[in-house]
Short mmCIF file of C-alpha atoms in Angstrom, two decimals:
data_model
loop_
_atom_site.label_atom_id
_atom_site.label_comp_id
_atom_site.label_asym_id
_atom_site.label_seq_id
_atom_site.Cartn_x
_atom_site.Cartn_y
_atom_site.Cartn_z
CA UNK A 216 68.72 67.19 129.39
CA UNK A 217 69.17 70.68 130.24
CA UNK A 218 72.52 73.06 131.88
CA UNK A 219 71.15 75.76 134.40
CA UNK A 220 72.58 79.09 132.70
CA UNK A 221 73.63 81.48 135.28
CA UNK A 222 75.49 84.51 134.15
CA UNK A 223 74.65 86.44 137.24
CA UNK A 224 77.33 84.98 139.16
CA UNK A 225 79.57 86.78 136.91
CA UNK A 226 78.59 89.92 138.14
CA UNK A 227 80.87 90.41 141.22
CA UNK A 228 83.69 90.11 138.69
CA UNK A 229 82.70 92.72 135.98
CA UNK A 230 85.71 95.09 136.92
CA UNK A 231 88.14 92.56 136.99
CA UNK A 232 87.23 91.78 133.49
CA UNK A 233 87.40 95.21 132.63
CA UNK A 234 90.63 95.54 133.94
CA UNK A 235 91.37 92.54 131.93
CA UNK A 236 90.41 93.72 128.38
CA UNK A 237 91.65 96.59 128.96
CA UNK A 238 95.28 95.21 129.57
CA UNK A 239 94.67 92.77 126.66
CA UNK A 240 94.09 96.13 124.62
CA UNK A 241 97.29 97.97 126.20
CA UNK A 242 99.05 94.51 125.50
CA UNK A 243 98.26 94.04 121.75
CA UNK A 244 98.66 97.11 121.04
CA UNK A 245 101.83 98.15 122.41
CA UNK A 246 103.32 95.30 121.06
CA UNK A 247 101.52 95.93 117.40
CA UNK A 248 103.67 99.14 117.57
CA UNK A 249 106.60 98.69 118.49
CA UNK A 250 106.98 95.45 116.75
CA UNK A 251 105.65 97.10 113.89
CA UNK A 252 107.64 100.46 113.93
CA UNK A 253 110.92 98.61 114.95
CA UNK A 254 110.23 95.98 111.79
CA UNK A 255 109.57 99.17 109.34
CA UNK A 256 112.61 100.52 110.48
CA UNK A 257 114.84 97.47 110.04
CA UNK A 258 113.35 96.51 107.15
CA UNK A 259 113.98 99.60 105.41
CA UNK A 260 118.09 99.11 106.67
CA UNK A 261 119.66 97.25 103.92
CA UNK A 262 122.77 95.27 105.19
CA UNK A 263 124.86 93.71 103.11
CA UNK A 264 127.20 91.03 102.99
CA UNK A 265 127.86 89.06 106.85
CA UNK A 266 125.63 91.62 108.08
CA UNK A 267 123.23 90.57 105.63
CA UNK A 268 123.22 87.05 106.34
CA UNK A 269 123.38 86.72 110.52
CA UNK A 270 121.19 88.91 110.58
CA UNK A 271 118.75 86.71 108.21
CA UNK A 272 119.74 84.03 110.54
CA UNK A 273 118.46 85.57 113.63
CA UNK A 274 114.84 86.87 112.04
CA UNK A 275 114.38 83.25 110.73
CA UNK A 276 114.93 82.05 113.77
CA UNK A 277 112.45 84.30 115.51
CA UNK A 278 109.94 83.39 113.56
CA UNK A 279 110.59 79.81 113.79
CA UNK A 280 109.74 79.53 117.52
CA UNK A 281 106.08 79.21 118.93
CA UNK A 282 105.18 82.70 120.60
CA UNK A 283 104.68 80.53 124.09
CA UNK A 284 108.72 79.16 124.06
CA UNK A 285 110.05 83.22 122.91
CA UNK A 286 107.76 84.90 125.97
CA UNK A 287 109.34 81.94 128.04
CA UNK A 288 112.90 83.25 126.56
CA UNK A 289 112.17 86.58 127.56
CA UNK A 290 110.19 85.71 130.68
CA UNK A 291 112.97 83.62 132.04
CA UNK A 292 116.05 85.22 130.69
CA UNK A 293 118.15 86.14 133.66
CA UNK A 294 118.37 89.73 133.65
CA UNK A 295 119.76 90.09 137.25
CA UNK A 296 122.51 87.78 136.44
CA UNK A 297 123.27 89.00 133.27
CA UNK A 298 122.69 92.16 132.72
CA UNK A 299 122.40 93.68 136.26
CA UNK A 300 119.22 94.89 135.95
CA UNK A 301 115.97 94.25 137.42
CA UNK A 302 113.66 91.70 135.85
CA UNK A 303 110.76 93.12 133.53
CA UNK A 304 107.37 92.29 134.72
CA UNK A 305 104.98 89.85 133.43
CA UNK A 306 103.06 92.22 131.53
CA UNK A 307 106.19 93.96 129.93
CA UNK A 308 108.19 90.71 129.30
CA UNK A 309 104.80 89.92 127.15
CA UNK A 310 105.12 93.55 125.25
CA UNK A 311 109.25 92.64 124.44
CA UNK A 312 107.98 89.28 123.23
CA UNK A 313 105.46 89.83 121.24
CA UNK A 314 107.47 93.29 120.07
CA UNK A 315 109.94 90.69 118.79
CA UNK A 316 107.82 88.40 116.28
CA UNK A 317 105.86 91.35 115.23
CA UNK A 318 109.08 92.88 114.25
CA UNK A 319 110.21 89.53 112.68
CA UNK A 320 107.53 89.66 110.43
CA UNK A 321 107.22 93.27 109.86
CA UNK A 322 111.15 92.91 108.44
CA UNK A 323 110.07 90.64 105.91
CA UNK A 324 106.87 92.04 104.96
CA UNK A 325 108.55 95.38 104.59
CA UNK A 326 111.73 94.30 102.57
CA UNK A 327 108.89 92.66 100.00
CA UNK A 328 106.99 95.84 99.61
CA UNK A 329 110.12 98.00 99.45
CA UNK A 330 110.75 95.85 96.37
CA UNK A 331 107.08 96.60 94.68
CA UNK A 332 107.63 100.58 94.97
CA UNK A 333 108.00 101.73 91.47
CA UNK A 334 111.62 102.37 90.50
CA UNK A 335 110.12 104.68 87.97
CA UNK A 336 108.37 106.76 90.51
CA UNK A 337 111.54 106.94 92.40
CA UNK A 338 113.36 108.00 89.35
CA UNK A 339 110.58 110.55 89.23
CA UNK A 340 110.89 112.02 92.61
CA UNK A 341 114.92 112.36 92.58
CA UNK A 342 113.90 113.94 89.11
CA UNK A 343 112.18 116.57 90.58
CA UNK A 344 114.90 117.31 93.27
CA UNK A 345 113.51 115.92 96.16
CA UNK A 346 115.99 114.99 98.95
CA UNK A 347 116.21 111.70 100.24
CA UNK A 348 113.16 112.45 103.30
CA UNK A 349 111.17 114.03 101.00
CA UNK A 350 111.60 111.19 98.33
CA UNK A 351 110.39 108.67 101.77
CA UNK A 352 107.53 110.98 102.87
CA UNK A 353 106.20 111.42 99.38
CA UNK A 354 106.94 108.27 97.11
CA UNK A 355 107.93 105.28 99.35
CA UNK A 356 105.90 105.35 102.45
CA UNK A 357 102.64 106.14 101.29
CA UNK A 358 103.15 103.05 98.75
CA UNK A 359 104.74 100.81 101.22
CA UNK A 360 101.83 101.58 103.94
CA UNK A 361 99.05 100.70 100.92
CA UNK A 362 101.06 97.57 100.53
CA UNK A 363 101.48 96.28 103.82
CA UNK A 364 98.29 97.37 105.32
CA UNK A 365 95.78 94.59 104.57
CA UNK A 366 98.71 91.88 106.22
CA UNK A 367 99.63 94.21 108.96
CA UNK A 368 95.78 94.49 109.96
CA UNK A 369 95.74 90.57 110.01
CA UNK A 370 98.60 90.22 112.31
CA UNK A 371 97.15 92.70 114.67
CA UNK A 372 94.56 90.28 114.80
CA UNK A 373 96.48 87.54 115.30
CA UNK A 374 98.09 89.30 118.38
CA UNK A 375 94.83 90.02 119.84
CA UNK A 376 94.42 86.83 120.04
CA UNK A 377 98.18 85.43 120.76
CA UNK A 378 98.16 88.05 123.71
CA UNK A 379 96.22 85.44 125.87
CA UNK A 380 99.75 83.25 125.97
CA UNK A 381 100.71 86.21 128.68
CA UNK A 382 98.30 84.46 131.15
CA UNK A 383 100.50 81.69 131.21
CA UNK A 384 103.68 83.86 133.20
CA UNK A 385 101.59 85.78 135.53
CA UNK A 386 100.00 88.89 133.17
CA UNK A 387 96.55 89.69 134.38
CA UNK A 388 94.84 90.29 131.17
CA UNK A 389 91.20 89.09 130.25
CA UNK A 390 91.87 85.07 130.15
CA UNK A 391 93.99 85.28 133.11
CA UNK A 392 90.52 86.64 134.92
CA UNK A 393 88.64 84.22 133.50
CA UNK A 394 90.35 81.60 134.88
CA UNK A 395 90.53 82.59 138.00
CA UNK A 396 86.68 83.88 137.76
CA UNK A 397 86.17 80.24 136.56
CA UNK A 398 87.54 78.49 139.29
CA UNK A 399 86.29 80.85 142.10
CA UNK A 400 82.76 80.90 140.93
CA UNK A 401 82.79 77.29 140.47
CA UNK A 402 81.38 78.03 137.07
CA UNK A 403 83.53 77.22 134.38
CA UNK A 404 81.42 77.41 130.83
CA UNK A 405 80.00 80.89 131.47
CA UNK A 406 83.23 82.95 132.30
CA UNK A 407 84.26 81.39 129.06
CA UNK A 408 81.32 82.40 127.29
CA UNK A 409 81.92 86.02 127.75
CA UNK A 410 85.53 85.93 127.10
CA UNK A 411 84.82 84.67 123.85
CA UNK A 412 82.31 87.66 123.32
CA UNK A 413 84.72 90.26 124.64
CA UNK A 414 87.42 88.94 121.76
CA UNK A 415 84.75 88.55 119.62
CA UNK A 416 84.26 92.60 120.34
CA UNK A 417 87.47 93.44 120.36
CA UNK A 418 88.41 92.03 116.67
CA UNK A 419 85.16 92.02 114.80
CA UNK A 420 85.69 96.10 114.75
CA UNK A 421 89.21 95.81 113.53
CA UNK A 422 88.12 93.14 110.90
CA UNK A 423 84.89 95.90 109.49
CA UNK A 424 87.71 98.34 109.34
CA UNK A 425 90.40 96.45 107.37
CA UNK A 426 87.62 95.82 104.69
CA UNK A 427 86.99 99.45 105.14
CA UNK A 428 90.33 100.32 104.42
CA UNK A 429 90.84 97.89 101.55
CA UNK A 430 87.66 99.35 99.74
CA UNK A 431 88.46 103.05 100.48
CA UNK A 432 89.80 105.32 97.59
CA UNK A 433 93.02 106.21 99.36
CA UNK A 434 94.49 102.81 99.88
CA UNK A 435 94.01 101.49 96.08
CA UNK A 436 97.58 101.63 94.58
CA UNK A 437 96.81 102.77 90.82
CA UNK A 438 99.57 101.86 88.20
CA UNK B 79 128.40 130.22 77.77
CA UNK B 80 127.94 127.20 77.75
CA UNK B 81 124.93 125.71 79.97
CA UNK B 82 126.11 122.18 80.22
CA UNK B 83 129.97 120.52 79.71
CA UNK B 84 130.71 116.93 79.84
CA UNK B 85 134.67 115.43 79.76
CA UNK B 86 135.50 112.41 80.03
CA UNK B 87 132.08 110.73 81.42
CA UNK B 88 132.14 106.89 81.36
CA UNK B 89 130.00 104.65 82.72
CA UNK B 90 129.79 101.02 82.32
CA UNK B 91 127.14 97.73 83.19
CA UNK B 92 128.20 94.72 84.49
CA UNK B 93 131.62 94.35 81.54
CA UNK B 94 129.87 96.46 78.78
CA UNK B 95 131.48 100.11 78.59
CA UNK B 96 128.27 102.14 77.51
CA UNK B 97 129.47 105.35 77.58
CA UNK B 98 133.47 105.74 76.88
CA UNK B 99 134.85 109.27 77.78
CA UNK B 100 132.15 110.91 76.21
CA UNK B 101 132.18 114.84 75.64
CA UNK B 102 129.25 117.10 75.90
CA UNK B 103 129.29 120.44 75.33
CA UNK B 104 125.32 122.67 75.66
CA UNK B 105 125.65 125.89 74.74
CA UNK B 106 122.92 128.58 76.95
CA UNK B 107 120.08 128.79 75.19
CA UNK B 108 121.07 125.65 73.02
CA UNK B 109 118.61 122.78 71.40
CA UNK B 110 120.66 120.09 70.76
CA UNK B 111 119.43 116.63 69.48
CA UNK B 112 121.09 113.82 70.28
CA UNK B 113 120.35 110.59 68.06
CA UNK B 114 122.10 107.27 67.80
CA UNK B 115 121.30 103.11 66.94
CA UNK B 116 119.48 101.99 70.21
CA UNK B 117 121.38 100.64 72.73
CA UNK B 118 124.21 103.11 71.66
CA UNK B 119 123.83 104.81 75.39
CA UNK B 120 121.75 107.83 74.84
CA UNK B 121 119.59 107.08 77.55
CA UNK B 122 122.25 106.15 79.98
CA UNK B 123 124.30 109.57 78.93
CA UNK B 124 121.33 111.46 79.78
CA UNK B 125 120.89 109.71 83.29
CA UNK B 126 124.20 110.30 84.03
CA UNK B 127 123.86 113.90 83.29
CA UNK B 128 121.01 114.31 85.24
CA UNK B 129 122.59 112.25 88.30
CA UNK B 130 120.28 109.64 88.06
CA UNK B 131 122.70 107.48 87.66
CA UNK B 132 126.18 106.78 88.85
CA UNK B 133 128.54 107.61 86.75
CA UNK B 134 131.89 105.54 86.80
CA UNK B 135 134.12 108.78 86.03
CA UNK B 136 134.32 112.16 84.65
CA UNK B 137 133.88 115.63 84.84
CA UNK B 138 130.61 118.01 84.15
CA UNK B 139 129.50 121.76 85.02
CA UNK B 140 126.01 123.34 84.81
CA UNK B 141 127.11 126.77 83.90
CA UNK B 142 129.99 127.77 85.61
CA UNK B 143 129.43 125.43 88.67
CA UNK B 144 131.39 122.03 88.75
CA UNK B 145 128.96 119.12 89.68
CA UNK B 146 130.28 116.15 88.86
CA UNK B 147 134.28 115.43 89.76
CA UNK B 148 135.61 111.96 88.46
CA UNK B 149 132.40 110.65 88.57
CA UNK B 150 131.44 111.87 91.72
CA UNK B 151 128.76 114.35 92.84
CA UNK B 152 130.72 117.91 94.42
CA UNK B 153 127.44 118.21 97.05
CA UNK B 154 124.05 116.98 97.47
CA UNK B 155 122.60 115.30 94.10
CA UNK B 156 119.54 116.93 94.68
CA UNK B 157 120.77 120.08 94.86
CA UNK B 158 121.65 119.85 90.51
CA UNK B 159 119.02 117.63 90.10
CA UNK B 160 116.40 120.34 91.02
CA UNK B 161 118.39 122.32 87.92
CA UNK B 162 118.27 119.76 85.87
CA UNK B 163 114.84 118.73 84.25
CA UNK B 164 114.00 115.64 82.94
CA UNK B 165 111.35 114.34 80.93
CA UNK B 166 111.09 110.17 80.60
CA UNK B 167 110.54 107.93 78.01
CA UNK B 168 107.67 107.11 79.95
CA UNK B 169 106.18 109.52 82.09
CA UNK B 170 107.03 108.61 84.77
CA UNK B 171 104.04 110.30 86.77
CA UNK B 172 103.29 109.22 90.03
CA UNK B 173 100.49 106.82 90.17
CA UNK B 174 99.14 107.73 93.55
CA UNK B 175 98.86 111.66 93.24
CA UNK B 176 96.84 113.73 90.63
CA UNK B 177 97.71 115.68 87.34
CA UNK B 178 98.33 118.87 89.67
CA UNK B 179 99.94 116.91 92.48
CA UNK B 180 102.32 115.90 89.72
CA UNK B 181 103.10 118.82 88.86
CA UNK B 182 103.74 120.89 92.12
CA UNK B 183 105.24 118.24 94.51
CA UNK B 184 109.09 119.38 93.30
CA UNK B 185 108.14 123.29 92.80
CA UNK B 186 106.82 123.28 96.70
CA UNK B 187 109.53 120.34 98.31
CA UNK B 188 112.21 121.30 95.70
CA UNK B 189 112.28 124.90 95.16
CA UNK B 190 110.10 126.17 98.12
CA UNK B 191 107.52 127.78 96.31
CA UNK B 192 104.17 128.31 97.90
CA UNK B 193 101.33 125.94 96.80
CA UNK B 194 98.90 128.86 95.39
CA UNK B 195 101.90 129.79 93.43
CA UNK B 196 102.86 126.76 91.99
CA UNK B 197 98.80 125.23 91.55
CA UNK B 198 98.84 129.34 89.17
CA UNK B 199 101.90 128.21 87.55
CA UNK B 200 101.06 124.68 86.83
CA UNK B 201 97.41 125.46 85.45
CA UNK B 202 98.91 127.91 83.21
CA UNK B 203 101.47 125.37 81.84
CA UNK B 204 98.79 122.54 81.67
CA UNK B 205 96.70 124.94 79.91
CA UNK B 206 99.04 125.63 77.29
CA UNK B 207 99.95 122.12 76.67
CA UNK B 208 96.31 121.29 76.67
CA UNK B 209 95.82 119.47 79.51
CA UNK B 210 94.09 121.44 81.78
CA UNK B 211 91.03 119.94 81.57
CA UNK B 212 92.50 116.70 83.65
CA UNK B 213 94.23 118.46 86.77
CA UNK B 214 92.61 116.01 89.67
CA UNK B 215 92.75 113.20 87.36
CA UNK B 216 94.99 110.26 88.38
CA UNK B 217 97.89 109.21 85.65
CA UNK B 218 95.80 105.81 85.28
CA UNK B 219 93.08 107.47 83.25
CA UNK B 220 95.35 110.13 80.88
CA UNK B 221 96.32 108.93 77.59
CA UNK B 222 100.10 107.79 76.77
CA UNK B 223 100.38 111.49 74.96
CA UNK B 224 98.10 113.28 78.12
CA UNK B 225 100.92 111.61 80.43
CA UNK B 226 103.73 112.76 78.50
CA UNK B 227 102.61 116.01 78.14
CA UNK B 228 101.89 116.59 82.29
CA UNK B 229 105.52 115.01 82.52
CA UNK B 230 106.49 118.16 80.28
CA UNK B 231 105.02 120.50 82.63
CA UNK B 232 106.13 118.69 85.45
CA UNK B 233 110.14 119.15 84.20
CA UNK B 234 109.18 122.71 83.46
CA UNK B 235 107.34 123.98 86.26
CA UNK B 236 111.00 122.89 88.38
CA UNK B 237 112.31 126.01 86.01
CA UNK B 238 115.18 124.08 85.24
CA UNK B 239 118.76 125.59 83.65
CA UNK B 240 119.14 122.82 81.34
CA UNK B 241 115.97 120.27 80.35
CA UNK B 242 116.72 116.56 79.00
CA UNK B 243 114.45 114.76 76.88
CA UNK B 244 114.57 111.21 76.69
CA UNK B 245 113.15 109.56 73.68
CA UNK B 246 110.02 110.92 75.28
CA UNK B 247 108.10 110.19 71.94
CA UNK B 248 109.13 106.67 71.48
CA UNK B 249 106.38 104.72 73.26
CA UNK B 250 103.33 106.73 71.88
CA UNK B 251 101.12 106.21 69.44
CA UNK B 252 101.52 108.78 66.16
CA UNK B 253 98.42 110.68 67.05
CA UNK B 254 100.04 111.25 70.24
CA UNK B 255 103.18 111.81 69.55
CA UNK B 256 101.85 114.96 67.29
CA UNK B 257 100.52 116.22 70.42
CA UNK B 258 103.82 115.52 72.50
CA UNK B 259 106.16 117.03 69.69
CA UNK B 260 103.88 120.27 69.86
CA UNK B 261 104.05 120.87 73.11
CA UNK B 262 107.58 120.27 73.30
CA UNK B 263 107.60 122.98 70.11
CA UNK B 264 106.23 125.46 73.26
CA UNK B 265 108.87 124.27 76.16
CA UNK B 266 111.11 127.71 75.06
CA UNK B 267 107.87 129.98 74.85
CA UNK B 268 106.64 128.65 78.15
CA UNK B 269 110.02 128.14 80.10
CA UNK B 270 110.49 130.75 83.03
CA UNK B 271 114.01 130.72 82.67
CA UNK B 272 116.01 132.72 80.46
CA UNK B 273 117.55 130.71 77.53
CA UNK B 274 116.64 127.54 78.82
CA UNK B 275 118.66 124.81 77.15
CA UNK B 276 117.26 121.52 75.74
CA UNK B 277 119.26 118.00 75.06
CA UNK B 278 116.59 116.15 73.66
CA UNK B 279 117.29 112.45 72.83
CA UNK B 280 115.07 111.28 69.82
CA UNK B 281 114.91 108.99 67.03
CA UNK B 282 112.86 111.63 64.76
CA UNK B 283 115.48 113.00 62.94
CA UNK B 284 113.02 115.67 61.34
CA UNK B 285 111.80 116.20 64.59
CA UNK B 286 114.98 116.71 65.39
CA UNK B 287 115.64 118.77 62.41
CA UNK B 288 112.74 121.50 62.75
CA UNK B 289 113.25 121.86 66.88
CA UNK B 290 116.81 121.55 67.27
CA UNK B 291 119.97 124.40 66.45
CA UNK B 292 122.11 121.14 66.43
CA UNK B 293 122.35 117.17 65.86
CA UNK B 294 124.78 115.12 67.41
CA UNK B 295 125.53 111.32 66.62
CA UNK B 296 125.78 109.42 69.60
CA UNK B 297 127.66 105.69 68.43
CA UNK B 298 129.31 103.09 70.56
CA UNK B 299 129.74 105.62 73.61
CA UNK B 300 131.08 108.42 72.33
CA UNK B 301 129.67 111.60 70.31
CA UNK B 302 131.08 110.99 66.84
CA UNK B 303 129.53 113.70 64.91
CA UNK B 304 127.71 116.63 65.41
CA UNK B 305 126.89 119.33 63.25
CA UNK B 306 123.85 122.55 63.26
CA UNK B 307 120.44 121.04 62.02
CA UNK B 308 120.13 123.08 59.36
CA UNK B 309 123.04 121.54 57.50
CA UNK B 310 122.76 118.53 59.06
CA UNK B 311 121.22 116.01 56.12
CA UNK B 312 123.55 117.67 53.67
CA UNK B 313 126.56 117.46 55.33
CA UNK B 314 126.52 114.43 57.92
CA UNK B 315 129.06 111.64 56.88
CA UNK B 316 128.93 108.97 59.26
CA UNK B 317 127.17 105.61 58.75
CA UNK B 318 124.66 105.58 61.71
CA UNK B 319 123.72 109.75 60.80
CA UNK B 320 123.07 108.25 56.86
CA UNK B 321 121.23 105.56 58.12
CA UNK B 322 119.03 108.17 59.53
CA UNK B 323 118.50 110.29 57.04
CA UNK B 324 117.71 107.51 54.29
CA UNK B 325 115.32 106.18 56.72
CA UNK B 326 113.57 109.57 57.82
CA UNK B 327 112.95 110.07 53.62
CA UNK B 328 109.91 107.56 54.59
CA UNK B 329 109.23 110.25 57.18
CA UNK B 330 107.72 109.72 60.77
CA UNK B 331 104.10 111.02 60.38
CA UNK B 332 103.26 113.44 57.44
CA UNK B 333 102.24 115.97 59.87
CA UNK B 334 102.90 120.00 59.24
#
């Protein structure tokens, strides 16, 4: 037995699978972000009462649906009809997808670390007269990012690799190519092979980093 | 003059009325000691004071300035707090940022001071409270009495009008708490501010005794008693103040 490697026929298509990755970056991480930033931000709002609760309702919710079925929410939703707008493309529809379980579970990571912060160290900075920015730039965030760091790293991962779903509506980013490399070469293994290695570059870097981070000086929360 | 005036402060958790129209009156320049049973709300009256806490109602002034009205802040709570030091039970230092860090975060945020200045100041202070030795160390590795003292010179450095002590004493070890109770011995010698005034919350009455120009008997919410140190062990009549004085005849540590 024996399969007749041939990588070479690959080469035609190297810049369309550098276009790819290179939208798979843009796509992760714009929606890393802005998922993440809008998360922070929400998750540092603290509703109360009805507010409180539908709210709740709706971030549950997010999260409960497979990525594929929300970008098919978003893909689909009928802008023109509705809103009187033109219709994001497949690329951006992707971004405001992923955006929104990113945020999802940047709400909840961020309303569990908020918790953790010292309420003696808070005590401490309104002690020393700090205003309420002050008391967020010096005592809150820099706690909050050492919490959420290690978790945040492993869902930028995780949309690395969810970003491929975007394929599926239209987006042109690195799988996309590969199937169409795969079906125009009439090669289907090794288009698949590299994929897997360009991924495998992509997040292996990320991963050395996170570890990295977790062992470096400045990340260790000392109490 | 006085430095600090209380009327009518109350403040209350969950049904339990803590403090019960309490009055406070500091005189400038003033050491006064404040002592009571725990849970009689000398901590909370302190909080309060230093709007670190909400207080349900009542009126206070730091000097001749109005900053509390029925309860409620007249501007900005930072804007006393910066005049108001406070020293906690414990520490209370920042985990994530060194000895000096500690120390010159509020002087450069609070009171706009220029780091050089305020790294001179706060050597000079940690010097003199014996400390200097540990200015890029972390919290995590100072001793309970270390911590406490950086937390003095931390509340001093912000050159406060009025500086609260809370029981700062009471979770040390007595070898430690010899060192704490000196350096707080040095707070008027080292303070920037002309007749700085000290409410000091402790359950040392000779400590309170040998540092303070007045006692006053905190009990069920209210100030019930308060009298000049000197006089005070002679002269004090109510139950909790007796029960303090019998029990200090055992004394705290036989130190000078």
């Amino acid at each position: 037995m024996r399969y007749d490697w041939n990588f070479s026929v690959l080469a035609p298509y190297a810049y369309a699978f550098f276009r790819g990755t290179l939208l798979t970056i843009a796509l992760s991480v714009l929606s890393f972000v802005i998922g993440t930033a809008a998360g922070t931000l929400i998750g540092s709002w603290k509703p109360s009462g009805v507010a409180e609760r539908v709210f709740y309702l709706f971030n549950d919710t997010v999260r409960a649906l497979p990525p594929l079925v929300l970008l098919f929410l978003v893909y689909f939703f009928p802008v023109r009809q509705l809103l009187g707008v033109e219709p994001l493309s497949a690329f951006w529809s992707s971004v405001v997808a992923f955006s929104i379980a990113q945020a999802a579970y940047s709400v909840d990571l961020t309303r569990a670390a908020l918790d953790q912060v010292p309420r003696n160290s808070i005590l401490a900075g309104l002690s020393i007269g700090l205003t309420r920015a002050d008391l967020w730039r010096f005592v809150v965030l820099p706690d909050l990012v050492r919490q959420v760091l290690p978790a945040q790293i492993a869902f930028f991962i995780g949309i690395i690799r969810l970003s491929n779903l975007a394929s599926i509506i239209g987006c042109q980013e690195v799988v996309f190519v590969t199937r169409q490399v795969s079906s125009q070469a009439f090669r289907s293994f090794e288009p698949w092979i590299l994929v897997a290695a360009i991924y495998v570059a992509l997040v292996l870097p990320v991963t050395w980093a996170s570890r990295l981070i977790e062992k470096s000086k400045w990340l260790k929360r000392r109490s | 003059m006085a430095a600090l005036i209380a009327k009518g402060l109350r403040k209350a958790f969950s049904d339990t009325q803590v403090i019960k129209d309490l009055a406070l009156e500091l005189q400038s320049g003033e050491v006064l000691a404040l002592i009571g049973r725990s849970g009689s709300g000398k901590s909370t009256l302190l909080r309060l004071l230093a709007l670190l806490e909400r207080a349900d109602g009542g009126d206070a002034w730091l000097g001749q300035e109005q900053y509390l009205s029925e309860g409620i802040p007249t501007s900005a709570p930072f804007r006393f707090r910066r005049r108001i030091g406070f020293v906690f039970q414990d520490h209370n230092l920042l985990p994530n940022f060194t000895v000096l860090e500690n120390c010159t975060l509020g002087p450069i945020r609070s009171n706009h001071i220029e780091k050089r200045e305020a790294e001179g100041d706060a050597e000079t202070i940690l010097k003199a409270l014996g400390v200097a030795d540990k200015l890029r160390d972390y919290p995590s590795s100072l001793s309970g009495g270390e911590a406490q003292r950086v937390a003095i010179a931390r509340a001093l450095l912000m050159r406060p009008q009025v500086l609260l002590l809370d029981e700062v004493t009471s979770a040390l070890d007595p070898e430690s708490i010899e060192a704490v109770i000196a350096s707080i011995l040095k707070i008027k010698s080292l303070s920037k501010t002309d007749n700085l005034s000290i409410l000091v919350v402790t359950h040392i009455l000779r400590f309170a005794e040998s540092f303070a120009t007045r006692i006053a008997v905190l009990d069920d919410g209210r100030i019930i008693e308060s009298l000049p140190a000197n006089c005070f062990a002679a002269e004090a009549h109510s139950s909790v103040a007796r029960s303090f004085i019998e029990r200090d005849l055992r004394g705290w540590t036989d130190s000078k």
